[in-house]
Structure formats: C-alpha cells, structure tokens
Tab-separated table of C-alpha atoms in Angstrom:
chain	number	residue	atom	x	y	z
A	23	MET	CA	-0.127	-0.240	0.028
A	24	SER	CA	1.422	2.904	-1.181
A	25	MET	CA	2.070	6.237	1.082
A	26	PRO	CA	-0.805	8.679	1.327
A	27	ARG	CA	-0.172	12.038	-0.040
A	28	PHE	CA	-1.406	14.189	3.046
A	29	SER	CA	-1.438	12.926	6.819
A	30	VAL	CA	-4.552	15.276	8.479
A	31	VAL	CA	-3.485	15.259	12.376
A	32	ILE	CA	-6.402	16.514	14.436
A	33	PRO	CA	-5.853	16.725	18.227
A	34	CYS	CA	-9.001	16.894	20.380
A	35	TYR	CA	-10.194	17.637	23.696
A	36	ASN	CA	-13.503	18.116	24.435
A	37	ALA	CA	-14.982	19.056	20.738
A	38	ALA	CA	-18.164	17.382	20.528
A	39	GLU	CA	-19.503	20.568	19.384
A	40	THR	CA	-17.424	21.279	16.615
A	41	ILE	CA	-15.661	18.039	15.262
A	42	ALA	CA	-18.511	16.706	13.019
A	43	GLU	CA	-18.439	20.155	11.264
A	44	THR	CA	-14.394	20.055	11.168
A	45	LEU	CA	-14.505	16.184	10.194
A	46	THR	CA	-16.799	16.993	6.901
A	47	SER	CA	-14.610	19.813	5.926
A	48	VAL	CA	-11.597	16.995	5.493
A	49	LEU	CA	-13.670	14.217	3.899
A	50	ASP	CA	-15.529	16.342	1.671
A	51	GLN	CA	-11.798	17.715	-0.258
A	52	THR	CA	-11.846	17.679	-3.838
A	53	PHE	CA	-8.360	15.880	-3.338
A	54	PHE	CA	-8.737	12.519	-2.072
A	55	ASP	CA	-5.209	11.251	-1.386
A	56	PHE	CA	-5.151	11.714	2.393
A	57	GLU	CA	-5.697	9.875	5.795
A	58	VAL	CA	-6.873	11.232	8.916
A	59	ILE	CA	-5.386	10.874	12.282
A	60	ILE	CA	-7.310	11.841	15.106
A	61	VAL	CA	-5.580	12.131	18.814
A	62	ASP	CA	-8.349	12.240	21.660
A	63	ASP	CA	-6.550	14.163	24.167
A	64	GLY	CA	-8.710	12.352	27.235
A	65	SER	CA	-11.827	13.672	26.138
A	66	THR	CA	-14.911	13.633	28.879
A	67	ASP	CA	-17.819	14.388	26.096
A	68	GLU	CA	-19.037	12.680	22.987
A	69	THR	CA	-15.780	13.504	21.210
A	70	VAL	CA	-14.603	9.913	20.914
A	71	ALA	CA	-18.194	8.994	19.997
A	72	ILE	CA	-18.621	11.218	17.161
A	73	ALA	CA	-15.135	10.698	15.970
A	74	ASP	CA	-15.804	6.599	16.114
A	75	TRP	CA	-19.317	7.305	13.684
A	76	PHE	CA	-16.923	9.261	11.370
A	77	ALA	CA	-14.137	6.359	11.354
A	78	GLU	CA	-16.983	3.717	10.684
A	79	ARG	CA	-17.691	5.323	7.725
A	80	SER	CA	-14.595	5.949	6.489
A	81	ARG	CA	-11.317	3.686	6.276
A	82	ARG	CA	-9.378	6.854	5.798
A	83	ILE	CA	-9.478	7.799	9.868
A	84	ARG	CA	-7.847	6.341	12.646
A	85	ILE	CA	-8.230	7.270	16.080
A	86	VAL	CA	-5.475	7.414	18.950
A	87	SER	CA	-6.127	7.883	22.558
A	88	GLN	CA	-3.774	9.205	25.103
A	89	ALA	CA	-4.101	10.965	28.746
A	90	ASN	CA	-4.605	14.666	28.675
A	91	GLU	CA	-1.103	15.310	27.757
A	92	GLY	CA	-1.882	18.450	25.620
A	93	PRO	CA	-1.934	19.348	22.014
A	94	SER	CA	1.807	19.420	21.361
A	95	VAL	CA	1.925	15.728	22.812
A	96	ALA	CA	-0.930	14.646	20.741
A	97	ARG	CA	0.410	16.108	17.440
A	98	ASN	CA	3.726	14.796	18.092
A	99	ARG	CA	2.586	11.265	18.564
A	100	ALA	CA	0.075	11.353	15.365
A	101	VAL	CA	3.256	12.584	13.148
A	102	PHE	CA	6.226	10.234	15.316
A	103	ASP	CA	4.151	6.989	15.502
A	104	HIS	CA	1.388	7.066	13.281
A	105	ALA	CA	1.691	9.606	10.422
A	106	GLN	CA	2.534	7.814	7.065
A	107	GLY	CA	2.011	10.633	4.516
A	108	GLU	CA	4.503	12.634	2.747
A	109	LEU	CA	3.157	15.619	4.013
A	110	ILE	CA	1.592	16.684	7.651
A	111	ALA	CA	-1.332	18.892	7.687
A	112	PHE	CA	-2.578	20.102	11.289
A	113	LEU	CA	-6.067	21.072	11.590
A	114	ASP	CA	-7.772	21.741	15.126
A	115	ALA	CA	-11.271	19.932	15.930
A	116	ASP	CA	-12.985	23.478	15.908
A	117	ASP	CA	-11.635	24.670	12.624
A	118	ILE	CA	-12.831	24.147	9.023
A	119	TRP	CA	-11.333	23.608	5.818
A	120	PRO	CA	-12.307	24.932	2.538
A	121	LEU	CA	-12.773	21.805	-0.227
A	122	ASP	CA	-9.937	22.846	-2.183
A	123	ARG	CA	-7.552	23.025	0.379
A	124	LEU	CA	-5.319	20.015	-0.049
A	125	ASP	CA	-5.851	20.252	-3.915
A	126	ILE	CA	-3.895	23.705	-3.889
A	127	LEU	CA	-1.243	22.178	-1.518
A	128	ASP	CA	-0.691	19.331	-3.430
A	129	HIS	CA	0.118	21.839	-6.879
A	130	ARG	CA	2.104	23.570	-4.826
A	131	PHE	CA	4.279	20.848	-3.285
A	132	ALA	CA	4.497	19.246	-6.490
A	133	LYS	CA	6.944	22.068	-8.066
A	134	ALA	CA	10.426	21.968	-8.180
A	135	ASN	CA	10.724	24.919	-5.684
A	136	ALA	CA	8.268	23.891	-3.577
A	137	PRO	CA	8.709	25.297	0.442
A	138	THR	CA	9.011	23.284	3.721
A	139	VAL	CA	5.997	24.759	5.045
A	140	ALA	CA	3.009	26.065	3.864
A	141	TYR	CA	0.078	28.470	4.764
A	142	GLY	CA	-2.499	30.195	3.102
A	143	ARG	CA	-4.803	33.225	4.074
A	144	VAL	CA	-7.185	32.650	7.056
A	145	ALA	CA	-10.850	33.580	7.208
A	146	PHE	CA	-12.146	34.287	10.839
A	147	PHE	CA	-15.736	33.357	12.003
A	148	SER	CA	-17.348	33.337	15.392
A	149	GLU	CA	-20.685	31.362	15.136
A	150	SER	CA	-21.171	30.054	11.321
A	151	VAL	CA	-18.588	29.573	8.614
A	152	ARG	CA	-20.999	31.385	6.438
A	153	ASP	CA	-20.409	34.546	8.397
A	154	ILE	CA	-16.630	35.601	7.879
A	155	GLU	CA	-15.676	38.559	9.653
A	156	THR	CA	-12.071	39.386	8.674
A	157	HIS	CA	-9.325	37.838	6.678
A	158	SER	CA	-5.177	37.663	7.259
A	159	THR	CA	-3.086	38.269	4.508
A	160	VAL	CA	-0.039	36.393	3.554
A	161	SER	CA	3.588	37.648	2.738
A	162	SER	CA	5.229	37.964	-0.506
A	163	LYS	CA	8.400	36.589	0.561
A	164	PRO	CA	9.319	33.207	2.593
A	165	LEU	CA	9.355	34.152	6.332
A	166	THR	CA	12.173	34.924	8.317
A	167	ILE	CA	12.705	34.482	11.934
A	168	ALA	CA	12.308	38.727	12.345
A	169	ASP	CA	8.986	38.125	10.842
A	170	LEU	CA	8.174	35.061	12.806
A	171	ILE	CA	8.586	36.936	16.205
A	172	ALA	CA	6.901	40.015	15.071
A	173	GLU	CA	3.679	38.647	14.236
A	174	ASN	CA	2.185	35.032	13.780
A	175	GLU	CA	0.991	35.460	10.203
A	176	THR	CA	0.025	31.554	9.610
A	177	CYS	CA	-2.132	32.348	12.450
A	178	THR	CA	-3.149	28.918	13.506
A	179	MET	CA	-2.009	25.500	13.476
A	180	SER	CA	-4.588	24.437	11.252
A	181	ASN	CA	-3.041	26.488	8.601
A	182	ILE	CA	0.090	24.914	8.557
A	183	VAL	CA	1.507	22.166	6.287
A	184	VAL	CA	4.950	21.059	6.605
A	185	THR	CA	6.897	17.970	4.741
A	186	ARG	CA	6.903	14.761	7.095
A	187	GLU	CA	11.025	14.646	6.564
A	188	ALA	CA	11.370	18.133	7.987
A	189	PHE	CA	9.210	17.718	10.781
A	190	VAL	CA	10.602	14.438	11.997
A	191	ALA	CA	14.217	16.510	12.099
A	192	SER	CA	12.996	19.453	13.669
A	193	GLY	CA	12.109	16.986	16.523
A	194	GLY	CA	8.416	18.207	16.680
A	195	PHE	CA	7.061	20.550	18.993
A	196	SER	CA	8.118	21.609	22.256
A	197	THR	CA	5.854	20.158	24.783
A	198	CYS	CA	6.609	22.232	27.742
A	199	ILE	CA	4.942	25.379	25.938
A	200	VAL	CA	1.624	25.941	26.678
A	201	HIS	CA	0.388	28.633	24.298
A	202	GLY	CA	2.636	29.635	20.624
A	203	GLU	CA	4.075	26.277	20.115
A	204	ASP	CA	3.804	26.817	16.414
A	205	VAL	CA	5.517	30.109	16.262
A	206	GLU	CA	8.468	28.773	18.376
A	207	TRP	CA	8.462	25.492	16.354
A	208	LEU	CA	8.613	27.671	13.379
A	209	VAL	CA	11.429	29.607	14.404
A	210	ARG	CA	13.547	26.487	14.988
A	211	MET	CA	12.415	25.709	11.508
A	212	ALA	CA	13.770	29.203	9.869
A	213	ALA	CA	16.981	28.512	11.774
A	214	GLN	CA	17.363	25.431	9.770
A	215	ARG	CA	16.748	27.201	6.638
A	216	ALA	CA	13.373	25.757	5.835
A	217	ARG	CA	11.404	27.879	3.504
A	218	ILE	CA	8.238	28.756	4.888
A	219	GLU	CA	6.277	30.334	2.278
A	220	GLY	CA	2.574	31.709	2.119
A	221	ILE	CA	0.144	30.861	-0.627
A	222	ASP	CA	-2.244	33.622	-1.577
A	223	ALA	CA	-5.894	31.727	-1.263
A	224	VAL	CA	-7.989	31.412	2.068
A	225	LEU	CA	-6.934	27.866	3.092
A	226	THR	CA	-8.390	27.857	6.776
A	227	CYS	CA	-11.537	29.088	8.345
A	228	TYR	CA	-10.764	29.836	11.836
A	229	ARG	CA	-13.388	29.636	14.782
A	230	ALA	CA	-12.411	32.708	16.783
A	231	ASN	CA	-13.249	31.853	20.466
A	232	ARG	CA	-13.322	34.605	23.207
A	233	ASN	CA	-13.217	32.714	25.945
A	234	GLY	CA	-10.514	29.847	24.830
A	235	LEU	CA	-6.472	30.093	24.851
A	236	SER	CA	-6.214	32.445	21.928
A	237	SER	CA	-8.021	35.183	23.577
A	238	ASP	CA	-5.375	34.980	26.410
A	239	LEU	CA	-3.306	38.478	25.916
A	240	THR	CA	-0.842	37.530	28.769
A	241	ALA	CA	-0.315	33.727	27.379
A	242	MET	CA	0.021	35.545	23.836
A	243	ARG	CA	3.029	37.678	25.167
A	244	ARG	CA	4.593	35.050	27.015
A	245	SER	CA	4.878	32.957	23.704
A	246	TRP	CA	6.595	36.004	22.131
A	247	GLU	CA	8.940	35.938	24.476
A	248	THR	CA	9.420	32.143	24.202
A	249	ALA	CA	10.271	32.764	20.437
A	250	LEU	CA	12.579	35.385	21.117
A	251	SER	CA	14.329	33.185	23.656
A	252	THR	CA	14.386	30.259	21.259
A	253	ALA	CA	15.977	32.454	18.394
A	254	ARG	CA	18.772	34.048	21.049
A	255	ARG	CA	19.221	30.294	22.178
A	256	LEU	CA	20.152	29.276	18.270
A	257	ASN	CA	22.551	32.303	18.086
A	258	VAL	CA	20.272	33.820	15.726
A	259	ALA	CA	21.668	37.291	14.581
A	260	LEU	CA	19.068	40.059	15.277
A	261	SER	CA	19.784	43.330	15.430
A	262	GLN	CA	18.288	45.721	18.631
A	263	ASP	CA	16.259	47.410	15.976
A	264	GLU	CA	14.898	44.459	14.601
A	265	ILE	CA	14.019	43.132	18.046
A	266	ASP	CA	12.370	46.381	19.159
A	267	ALA	CA	10.480	46.542	15.361
A	268	ALA	CA	9.329	42.904	16.284
A	269	GLU	CA	8.081	43.572	19.561
A	270	ALA	CA	6.166	46.704	18.372
A	271	THR	CA	4.496	44.912	15.408
A	272	HIS	CA	3.651	42.266	18.017
A	273	LEU	CA	1.875	44.694	20.800
A	274	ARG	CA	0.095	46.374	17.881
A	275	TYR	CA	-1.461	42.820	17.197
A	276	LEU	CA	-2.128	42.595	20.871
A	277	ALA	CA	-3.536	46.081	20.941
A	278	ARG	CA	-6.275	44.727	17.817
A	279	ARG	CA	-7.136	41.843	19.538
A	280	ALA	CA	-7.509	43.574	22.820
A	281	LEU	CA	-10.416	45.591	20.759
A	282	ARG	CA	-11.728	42.385	19.204
A	283	LEU	CA	-11.937	40.547	22.726
A	284	GLU	CA	-13.548	43.578	24.327
A	285	SER	CA	-11.011	43.293	27.200
A	286	ALA	CA	-10.696	45.614	29.819
A	287	ARG	CA	-11.199	49.537	29.036
A	288	GLY	CA	-7.636	50.962	27.958
A	289	THR	CA	-6.009	47.737	27.286
A	290	ALA	CA	-6.077	48.225	24.074
A	291	LEU	CA	-4.323	51.973	24.513
A	292	ARG	CA	-1.803	50.898	26.804
A	293	LEU	CA	-0.689	48.347	24.486
A	294	ALA	CA	-0.268	50.595	21.320
A	295	LEU	CA	1.473	53.193	23.531
A	296	LYS	CA	3.940	50.615	24.570
A	297	ALA	CA	4.373	49.533	20.805
A	298	LEU	CA	5.090	52.957	19.758
A	299	GLN	CA	7.667	53.574	22.622
A	300	ARG	CA	9.199	50.591	20.951
A	301	SER	CA	9.408	51.441	17.164
A	302	PRO	CA	7.115	54.142	15.804
A	303	ARG	CA	8.318	52.924	12.322
A	304	ALA	CA	7.214	49.474	12.723
A	305	PHE	CA	4.049	50.257	14.090
A	306	PHE	CA	3.096	52.377	11.210
A	307	LYS	CA	4.837	50.120	8.780
A	308	GLN	CA	1.308	49.257	7.505
A	309	PRO	CA	-0.004	52.957	7.731
A	310	ARG	CA	-3.659	51.857	7.650
A	311	ARG	CA	-3.474	49.336	10.235
A	312	GLY	CA	-1.198	51.061	12.566
A	313	VAL	CA	-3.613	54.476	12.013
A	314	LEU	CA	-6.878	52.490	12.728
A	315	THR	CA	-5.433	50.621	15.595
A	316	LEU	CA	-4.332	53.692	17.342
A	317	ALA	CA	-7.611	55.483	17.042
A	318	ALA	CA	-9.768	52.838	17.608
A	319	ALA	CA	-7.640	52.373	20.808
A	320	ILE	CA	-7.794	55.980	21.758
A	321	VAL	CA	-12.000	55.889	21.335
A	322	GLU	CA	-12.464	52.623	23.265
A	323	ALA	CA	-10.223	54.293	26.176
A	324	LEU	CA	-11.767	57.630	26.148
A	325	CYS	CA	-15.439	56.700	25.131
A	326	PRO	CA	-16.085	52.904	25.103
A	327	CYS	CA	-19.591	53.381	24.430
A	328	ALA	CA	-18.884	54.946	21.084
A	329	PHE	CA	-16.767	52.669	20.406
A	330	LYS	CA	-19.248	49.725	20.799
A	331	ARG	CA	-21.574	51.566	18.782
A	332	ILE	CA	-18.747	52.142	16.004
A	333	SER	CA	-17.686	48.175	16.223
A	334	ALA	CA	-21.505	47.382	16.044
A	335	ASN	CA	-21.551	48.530	12.687
A	336	HIS	CA	-18.793	47.429	11.154
C-alpha cells in the first residue's frame, strides 16, 4: 500500500460541539489522497463517540487515544508514531477547511521549488463559517525569524502544512510550551533554513473563541518572549532594531486583539502606546493598520460606548 500524500493530524479535547463539522470539511475535500489521524486527548464528552461514527464510515480515519497530555504531545505522537503521509497537515478540532485546500497544497508541493512549510490566508468566523468576519494576509516572501517573532502570520496550527521529513528532523513541537508552540517551532524551522511560504488563497477558516486560550493576551505575550528566547538560544543574528520592530508589531497585534475581544477598558491603548515607544516606524509600517489601531484604541479608552456603537456597525 502506497503512502498517502497527506496525513491530516487532528488533536482534540472535548470537541463534541465542533468536530463533526471539522471532519466533514476534511472528508469532502476535492483531493482524495489523504489519511486522517485523530488523537483524543482524554476527552470526557462525546468527542470519541462522534469520531468513531465518522471512522466507521471512512477507512481514511484512525483514532488514537492518550491521557490528557496536551495538543503538542498529541501532534507529535500522531506524526512520529502513526503518520504515513509525505506531507503533514495540522487541523484543530474546531476549525474548517475550504474544500479545495488539499488540492491547492498538492499542486504547490509538486513543483520543483516547493517550500518546506506552507500556509495560506485565514478567514475568521465566530458562529458560522458562512459569516466570515475578516481575513488574514500572507507575505509575498518566505518568512524570516524576524517576521515570525513580530507577528504570527500563519495564525493557527490549522493553517500549517510541512513535509514529514522536515518535521521529524525538527524534533517536533516543544511539549513544555502551553501557547505559541507553533511559532517557537517555526523559529526553529527557519533557523534550519526551512522555506516557510505563504499561498495567497484562503486555506483555513478559523473559529474565533473569546473564551479560549487564543484570547488570552498574557499567554500571547509569553509566547512572543518564548519565540525570542529560542532565536537567541540558536544564536540567530538579530539586531536591537529588529527586536524592537518585532516587539512593536507584536504589541500592535495584541492591541487589535484586545479591541476585538473587548478586553478591559484602556488595555488596547496601553499596548499601542508601548508599541509606539518600542518602534514608531514598525507600528506604522502598514500605515492604515497602524492609524486605525491607534484611533480605535483611543476611542475605546476615552469613550467605550461610542466604540461599541462603531464596532457594532462594522
């Protein structure tokens, strides 16, 4: 039996409300040469029962169980112990893939100048994938370590595809990192001269959860510090200007997240002002984003009622 082109790796913990929609988006792909490895991380709800229902109807799906050890352990276990595909495509159990995702990625990785890691644009939604709220962008050039510590352009694990050979060589995800393990891993990949390339197409639909770890600004801040620490440990040559610019971009991102998540009044403005202190040039490198972030942070801090009215109409 030949190796599948893709191994789709799905760690899950108490994902009963979303995993059926996630799995449907995988099984309905227009590209068919893939396997699905679900690693249940000690769920106590109906996650496993739902996954079993799908597995009974598709021989592509295998289910692995582990005690509650975290998503990094689950992903590493799936790849090192079970995956057979040439390419590893990660997917969280609450996100959705457009139906042509694997087709687009297969074509890109088939070319002579194929990347080591690929990612696409992300569409963000809260309740229904039919109600997309905003989209991410991708860089026109391969990502550098300075890019990675500035802003997580890949946005989510569900957006990442990597050659199995490169992932195994990297040693996988650090299991001691609770948040931002993807960025820390990408920094290590870039340090090993991996080509991390964006594809200018929506390849992932990300479910924004206001109560999830991805909405924890403190955890995001720690993940930035961890990524920078890894770069320094690997003796990556970063000037102080590059570090300041990266931190300013990261803080601007946190300010935007604070506005979107309706964090405590003034949080966004404090983050924006700290970013400006680090590097005004980096804060306004994308002029429209910088101006709108600062303006919205000021309005939210001075007149939160007006900010909510404006937000409700956009």
